[in-house]
Structure formats: structure tokens, C-alpha cells
Amino acid sequence: MSERDFDHPDVVLVPHGPMLLRGAESVQDLEGTVHAVDRPVVALCRCEKSSRLPWCDGTHKVIPR
Amino acid sequence: MRLPKPRGGLSEWLVARLAEPGLTGSAPGADSWDDESISLWTLHELSFRGFEDADDRAEWDPDLLGVRRDLETALEERLRARWTEAGAVAAPAPADVPTALEDLVAADDGPSLADFVRRRADRDQVLELLRQRSVYHLKESDPSAFVVPRLPVRAKAALMALQFDEYGDGDPNRLHSHLFARGLEAVGLRAEYGAYVDDAIPENLEMNNAGSLFGLHRRLRGAAMGHLAAFEMTSSLPSRKMVQGLERLGLEGPMADYYDEHVEADAIHEHLAARDICGTLADDEPDQAAEVLFGAFTCLDVEARFATAMLRVWEPQR
Ligand code: FES
Ligand SMILES: [Fe+2]
Ligand SMILES: [Fe+2]
């Protein structure tokens, strides 16, 4: 099967939310630290307000848009 | 797990019947909401892990299924009536389901037990909350697992991605219900499955029964997935507060780790649930859109009722 039936992007930007990343093995944060990924999907913080960067911790929901 | 303590005539009849399969005769009516709730909880449990002192065949005993159906019908009617009363939002267009879920969650004004734990709860209150929560967290995600074969392709794949994470990504040490059991042990509580069911207040049993009802009926698959979405969408920020409260009380360690894992995991799960599960389900089966919202509302509503009941005891003056 060469044609794919469904869109299944590796990166999805959530409106006013994080970036969902599928199938990654490691992520480098702003300081240059590399974090191992052990989940099928991770949410990377885009608002830079998370308490556990580079991951989203839901804080974006409480900052005024 | 052993059969729970009866809480009235119906649960007394039920427990006797489960312990001794030879008994016949019809079920009496329930004496109270408590009696009704523990009876339905017990009947549902036959489809999860069962009881060491009950006959495994009871799960499909036609008399008991009749009792279960009556209790489920009453519960579902009660839950739907609350949704109607709360102003049941009209079914959104499939593409709008994730936003409709966000709006519903944002409008939720139920009291927050996590806030209470973060700021003011004492150690005994936190331990009591953990005992109550253990009824669900020791079987975390199990009700949603029943829904997998009932979903169309995209929603099925997304639910599996979410469940894979709930079940430890293949590592038994990271399975969420196992992390909670380790947490219970670390704070000196019992960790075996179903340990504190006899302490569960009816609001807690109703919360569990609603989740099991949705998970066990194919007809209610939309409600089950809406319920899951609302649960995940109201988890990461409160989990962070739980961590802060546990640390404030010197309860860092495995229990705080359990909540810590949920800060990160549920910040991912909420999007999988709202968009990839509920959104695609509504796209493939548009009649499920309204059911998704009903399920989400129910999740918020049963939690609000549980939190209100707990806080009424802890902070009667507020
Ligand atoms: S995007 Fe979620 S906390 Fe920043
Ligand atoms: Fe979990
Ligand atoms: Fe989760």
C-alpha cells in the first residue's frame, strides 16, 4: 500500500497549545540539554511558561491570550 | 478482592447470591442511593477483576444481568437528566467537537479538591482522599479499554496510543494503576485492588459506575470517549497541585511521582482524546457528537458532586 488513507503527521500544532510530536527518540531543549523520549507522542511547550520545559504541563491554559 | 460490605437490602441480597450461586429468588428494591450504588458497582466489577468469594459465572447470570440493567437504566436516566438540566449544549458539528469540549471544561465551576490539597488539607484528609481515589486509580483506564473494538479506524488508533501510555508503554513498572499502588504503599495505605471500596462514599461509587456504564456498553461509546476527554483535560494542572500539596505535607516519593507523571502525560492525552479520538469519532459517526458532550459533562458533574461531598465534611463553614 503506497497511498496512505489517513493524514498522520509527525508534528501537530495545537491552537494556543503545545506542539505534538510523534515518534521522536530525543528532544533538545533551549539550554541544549537532550531529553530522551519514552512515549509514542509528546507535547512540547510553545508558550515557554511550562514548569517542566521542554514539555507542556498545561500552563498555557491559564495564561491570558 | 473480596465482596464488599452490603449497604442495604439489595446489596445484601446480591452479595449472598454471588457468594452462593445456588440461591434463587428475585432481588428486593434498593433501600437507598448508597445501597443502589454499591450493588451496581459490584455487578460491574464482575466484568473487571471479579471477587475471590464470588462465582465467576455470575458475570453472565441472566437474573443478575436483569438487576444490573435496571440499576444502569436508573443511573443513565439520572445522568442524562442532569445534563438536560444543565442546559445540554446542542450537538456540535464534528469539526467543532474539540472546541466544544474545551468550552465545556472551561465553564466547569465545580470545587477543586486539588486546590484544597495544595493549600490547606491536613495529612489525614489527604490520606482519606487517596483512599477514595484508589477505587478508580487502581483500575485506571480499564473502563476505556473496553471501547477499543467499538471504534472506527482513526479513533481506535488514537485511543490505543493513549492507552499504551496509561498502561506503561509496555513497561509494567510504569503502568499508571501500578504507580498509584506504589504510591499508596509509600504513604502507608493498602495497595491491593479494591482495598477501600467499603469506604467509598456514594458520590465516589456513582463516579466509578458512570465510567463503567459508558465503557461497558457499545451504545455509549461516544459518552465513554467524551468522559475520557474531560478527565484528561482536567488532569495536568490539578495533578501539579496534588504534587505541591503532597510535598507540603512531607509526602514526596512514589505518590507524588504518580501525580507528577500525570502532569506531563495528561498534557498530551488531553489532545489525543479531544482531537484524535472524539473529533474523528464524531467525523465518522456524526450522531456520536452529542453523546461525546454528554459523557464529558457527566465526568465533570460526578467529580463536582464528589468534591462537594468531601469538602462539605472537611470545611463545613465554607
Ligand atoms: S504550551 Fe502548554 S504549557 Fe506551554
Ligand atoms: Fe493515567
Ligand atoms: Fe491520562
XYZ file of C-alpha atoms and ligand atoms in Angstrom:
389
model
C 0.000 0.000 0.000
C 1.761 3.169 -1.128
C -1.180 5.599 -0.880
C -1.906 6.481 2.740
C -5.552 6.565 3.664
C -5.281 8.961 6.595
C -3.318 12.087 7.429
C -0.997 11.193 10.260
C 1.553 13.976 10.573
C 4.534 13.614 12.918
C 4.103 17.180 14.110
C 0.810 18.817 15.004
C 0.475 22.386 16.269
C -2.402 22.729 18.724
C -4.050 26.175 18.538
C -2.963 28.177 21.626
C -1.334 24.997 22.890
C 1.695 22.778 22.534
C 3.321 21.088 19.582
C 2.541 17.385 19.460
C 5.440 15.307 18.234
C 5.138 11.656 17.318
C 7.791 9.008 17.167
C 10.717 11.113 18.423
C 13.542 9.466 20.337
C 15.067 12.571 21.879
C 14.403 16.295 22.190
C 16.920 19.075 22.823
C 15.660 21.960 24.974
C 16.586 25.658 24.804
C 19.555 25.148 27.112
C 20.916 22.414 24.905
C 20.033 19.556 27.236
C 18.893 16.461 25.388
C 15.894 14.618 26.865
C 15.140 11.024 25.990
C 11.571 10.389 24.808
C 9.837 7.247 26.014
C 6.272 7.870 24.853
C 4.663 7.456 21.439
C 3.594 11.128 21.435
C 4.961 14.070 23.407
C 3.674 17.636 23.835
C 6.346 20.322 23.520
C 5.610 23.639 25.188
C 5.246 26.582 22.808
C 4.214 29.229 25.343
C 7.523 28.908 27.252
C 5.627 29.122 30.556
C 5.636 25.416 31.412
C 7.194 24.390 34.719
C 8.870 21.461 33.001
C 10.259 22.646 29.725
C 10.589 21.378 27.092
C 7.342 19.530 27.885
C 3.925 21.193 28.078
C 2.349 20.992 31.527
C -0.970 22.628 30.691
C 0.068 26.068 31.954
C -0.785 27.627 28.567
C -4.460 27.219 29.522
C -4.196 29.696 32.390
C -2.211 32.411 30.671
C -4.406 35.096 29.100
C -4.392 35.010 25.293
C -10.619 -8.780 46.206
C -13.459 -9.985 48.386
C -17.106 -8.988 48.034
C -17.885 -5.576 49.546
C -19.951 -4.988 52.683
C -23.667 -4.674 51.910
C -25.228 -1.262 52.451
C -28.904 -2.239 52.420
C -31.407 -4.881 51.335
C -30.442 -5.069 47.663
C -26.700 -5.308 48.200
C -27.290 -7.847 50.977
C -29.296 -9.989 48.574
C -26.681 -9.530 45.846
C -23.669 -10.394 47.990
C -25.437 -13.512 49.313
C -26.363 -14.530 45.786
C -22.816 -14.049 44.493
C -21.297 -15.966 47.369
C -23.765 -18.830 46.944
C -24.688 -19.382 43.310
C -27.370 -21.954 44.216
C -29.671 -19.303 45.680
C -32.712 -18.243 43.708
C -35.489 -15.702 44.240
C -35.841 -12.170 42.957
C -33.987 -9.085 44.061
C -35.597 -6.694 46.529
C -35.652 -2.970 45.736
C -32.740 -0.814 46.923
C -33.085 0.872 50.327
C -31.014 3.901 49.442
C -28.761 5.509 46.854
C -25.830 4.009 48.763
C -27.363 0.527 48.510
C -28.081 1.027 44.805
C -24.578 2.345 44.082
C -22.625 -0.417 45.798
C -24.874 -3.001 44.111
C -24.182 -1.642 40.640
C -20.504 -1.231 41.448
C -20.371 -4.906 42.483
C -22.202 -6.086 39.363
C -19.844 -4.097 37.125
C -16.813 -5.418 38.951
C -17.738 -8.915 37.748
C -16.611 -7.709 34.287
C -13.278 -6.327 35.540
C -11.356 -8.449 38.032
C -14.199 -10.180 39.901
C -14.178 -11.347 43.526
C -12.370 -14.301 45.031
C -15.508 -15.232 47.001
C -17.945 -14.941 44.065
C -18.663 -17.380 41.257
C -17.023 -16.159 38.021
C -20.024 -17.323 36.018
C -22.180 -14.709 37.767
C -20.987 -12.129 35.211
C -23.432 -13.552 32.656
C -26.170 -14.808 35.012
C -29.452 -13.651 33.410
C -31.099 -12.763 36.763
C -28.145 -10.636 37.782
C -27.975 -9.029 34.334
C -31.618 -8.042 34.839
C -30.789 -6.357 38.135
C -27.792 -4.678 36.529
C -29.883 -3.393 33.638
C -32.455 -1.838 35.978
C -29.748 -0.126 38.017
C -27.978 1.065 34.869
C -31.181 2.416 33.384
C -31.853 4.419 36.534
C -28.269 5.717 36.612
C -28.275 6.699 32.945
C -31.617 8.492 33.308
C -30.299 10.375 36.311
C -27.126 11.405 34.462
C -28.988 12.471 31.317
C -31.495 14.465 33.375
C -28.603 16.402 34.956
C -27.183 17.164 31.508
C -30.579 18.409 30.319
C -30.961 20.480 33.471
C -27.501 21.980 33.000
C -28.646 23.206 29.594
C -27.307 20.389 27.376
C -25.474 22.124 24.546
C -26.771 21.248 21.071
C -24.685 18.705 19.161
C -21.694 20.498 17.607
C -20.599 19.921 14.035
C -17.973 17.143 14.067
C -15.138 19.581 13.348
C -16.168 21.656 16.354
C -16.159 18.807 18.863
C -12.682 19.558 20.320
C -13.599 23.244 20.830
C -16.969 22.321 22.311
C -15.145 20.059 24.775
C -12.753 22.880 25.669
C -15.670 25.243 26.262
C -17.437 22.725 28.465
C -14.313 22.166 30.539
C -13.609 25.899 30.770
C -17.155 26.523 32.046
C -16.826 23.908 34.800
C -17.077 25.667 38.154
C -17.057 22.640 40.455
C -14.870 22.879 43.582
C -11.279 21.687 43.212
C -10.002 19.033 45.588
C -6.514 19.547 44.149
C -6.634 23.195 45.203
C -7.678 22.125 48.682
C -4.816 19.629 48.851
C -2.311 22.172 47.596
C -3.258 24.834 50.111
C -4.990 23.570 53.218
C -5.598 19.833 53.557
C -4.010 18.087 56.519
C -2.340 14.721 56.265
C -5.401 12.718 57.357
C -7.581 14.463 54.797
C -5.120 13.717 52.015
C -4.945 10.073 53.048
C -8.741 9.911 53.083
C -8.842 11.426 49.594
C -6.281 8.884 48.359
C -8.361 6.029 49.799
C -11.406 7.330 47.931
C -9.434 7.900 44.717
C -7.951 4.406 44.909
C -11.303 2.934 43.863
C -10.685 4.354 40.407
C -6.911 4.734 40.170
C -6.264 1.062 40.918
C -8.202 0.242 37.739
C -7.168 3.377 35.912
C -8.070 3.364 32.200
C -9.635 -0.070 32.362
C -13.183 1.136 31.564
C -11.946 2.889 28.382
C -10.135 -0.250 27.261
C -13.495 -1.931 26.624
C -14.244 0.700 23.973
C -11.328 -0.112 21.630
C -13.091 -2.664 19.384
C -16.150 -0.429 19.107
C -14.432 2.489 17.396
C -13.737 3.392 13.767
C -10.157 3.309 12.485
C -8.764 6.736 13.428
C -10.353 6.902 16.879
C -9.249 3.333 17.564
C -5.610 4.069 16.708
C -5.640 7.221 18.853
C -7.266 5.507 21.832
C -4.604 2.807 21.619
C -1.841 5.434 21.627
C -3.361 6.952 24.760
C -3.977 3.616 26.467
C -0.461 2.431 25.629
C 0.849 5.337 27.682
C -1.670 4.661 30.511
C -0.508 1.055 30.565
C 3.144 1.973 30.895
C 4.273 1.981 27.235
C 4.953 -1.704 27.534
C 6.812 -1.412 30.856
C 4.804 -2.874 33.775
C 6.716 -0.643 36.194
C 5.209 2.433 34.540
C 1.601 1.254 34.339
C -0.424 4.077 35.896
C -2.530 1.946 38.243
C 0.680 0.272 39.380
C 2.314 3.655 40.034
C -0.708 4.548 42.169
C -0.441 1.255 44.088
C 3.228 2.015 44.807
C 2.168 5.460 45.966
C -0.434 4.012 48.340
C 2.153 1.677 49.847
C 4.619 4.504 50.303
C 2.128 6.596 52.296
C 1.200 3.613 54.458
C -2.106 2.683 52.821
C -3.241 -0.656 51.448
C -2.423 -1.090 47.798
C -4.333 -4.185 46.735
C -7.003 -3.825 44.086
C -10.327 -2.696 45.571
C -8.845 -2.242 49.069
C -11.017 0.718 50.079
C -14.287 0.079 48.283
C -16.090 -0.258 51.614
C -15.029 3.299 52.478
C -16.208 4.771 49.173
C -18.920 7.385 49.590
C -21.880 7.052 47.203
C -20.730 10.067 45.160
C -17.490 8.199 44.532
C -19.299 4.984 43.602
C -21.533 6.951 41.239
C -18.446 8.446 39.601
C -16.995 4.960 39.089
C -20.315 3.487 37.997
C -20.799 6.180 35.369
C -17.365 5.422 33.879
C -18.004 1.680 33.864
C -21.504 2.101 32.418
C -20.088 4.098 29.495
C -17.186 1.724 28.984
C -19.217 -1.467 29.068
C -21.955 -0.504 26.580
C -21.154 -0.175 22.889
C -24.201 2.085 22.577
C -22.479 4.540 24.939
C -19.074 4.610 23.178
C -19.389 8.325 22.387
C -20.153 9.121 26.022
C -17.222 6.942 27.118
C -14.816 8.861 24.894
C -16.238 12.243 25.917
C -15.856 11.192 29.532
C -12.248 10.202 28.878
C -11.536 13.522 27.157
C -12.955 15.600 30.027
C -10.987 13.504 32.503
C -7.714 14.030 30.648
C -8.436 17.726 30.059
C -8.867 18.349 33.787
C -5.842 16.432 34.940
C -2.448 18.006 34.266
C -2.904 21.285 36.187
C -4.689 19.629 39.173
C -2.022 16.893 39.216
C 0.609 19.579 39.633
C -1.338 20.964 42.596
C -1.525 17.474 44.086
C 2.266 17.231 43.842
C 2.649 20.590 45.590
C 0.214 19.589 48.348
C 1.851 16.205 48.893
C 5.260 17.860 49.111
C 3.925 20.483 51.531
C 2.852 17.606 53.811
C 6.130 15.728 53.515
C 4.560 13.051 51.304
C 7.031 13.302 48.445
C 8.066 9.992 46.913
C 6.086 7.470 44.870
C 2.647 9.057 45.466
C 3.873 12.462 44.351
C 5.597 10.695 41.435
C 2.269 9.247 40.329
C 0.758 12.735 40.094
C 3.954 14.106 38.611
C 3.716 11.601 35.770
C 0.173 12.864 35.096
C 1.254 16.479 34.754
C 3.196 15.525 31.658
C 1.210 12.556 30.373
C -2.192 14.209 30.533
C -0.915 17.383 28.880
C -0.512 15.037 25.879
C -3.534 12.799 26.461
C -5.976 15.677 26.511
C -5.196 16.492 22.883
C -5.245 12.873 21.776
C -8.614 12.444 23.486
C -10.295 15.648 22.329
C -8.983 15.788 18.774
C -7.848 12.396 17.599
C -10.403 10.301 19.474
C -13.553 12.415 19.972
C -13.032 14.620 16.926
C -12.520 11.767 14.481
C -15.237 9.654 16.085
C -17.723 12.480 15.555
C -16.464 12.900 11.994
C -17.015 9.212 11.215
C -20.207 8.848 13.250
C -21.856 12.281 13.476
C -24.621 11.055 15.778
C -21.942 10.491 18.430
C -21.107 14.204 18.728
C -23.922 14.877 21.214
C -23.008 11.742 23.148
C -19.394 12.884 23.433
C -20.563 16.077 25.122
C -22.967 14.205 27.398
C -20.098 11.966 28.528
C -17.783 14.918 29.082
C -20.407 16.765 31.095
C -21.012 13.673 33.212
C -17.316 13.343 34.016
C -17.194 16.944 35.266
C -20.525 16.625 37.049
C -19.750 13.461 39.033
C -16.365 14.888 40.040
C -18.020 18.146 41.178
C -20.543 16.209 43.257
C -17.788 14.076 44.785
C -15.642 17.118 45.594
C -18.618 18.947 47.101
C -19.411 15.986 49.339
C -15.810 15.667 50.548
C -15.406 19.382 51.182
C -18.753 19.581 52.981
C -17.273 17.291 55.632
C -13.841 18.917 55.704
C -14.837 22.553 55.528
C -18.455 22.806 56.659
C -18.065 26.527 57.399
C -17.046 27.487 53.850
S 2.214 25.092 25.621
Fe 1.382 24.062 27.308
S 2.478 24.873 28.947
Fe 3.326 25.932 27.274
Fe -3.163 7.840 33.921
Fe -4.089 10.135 31.041
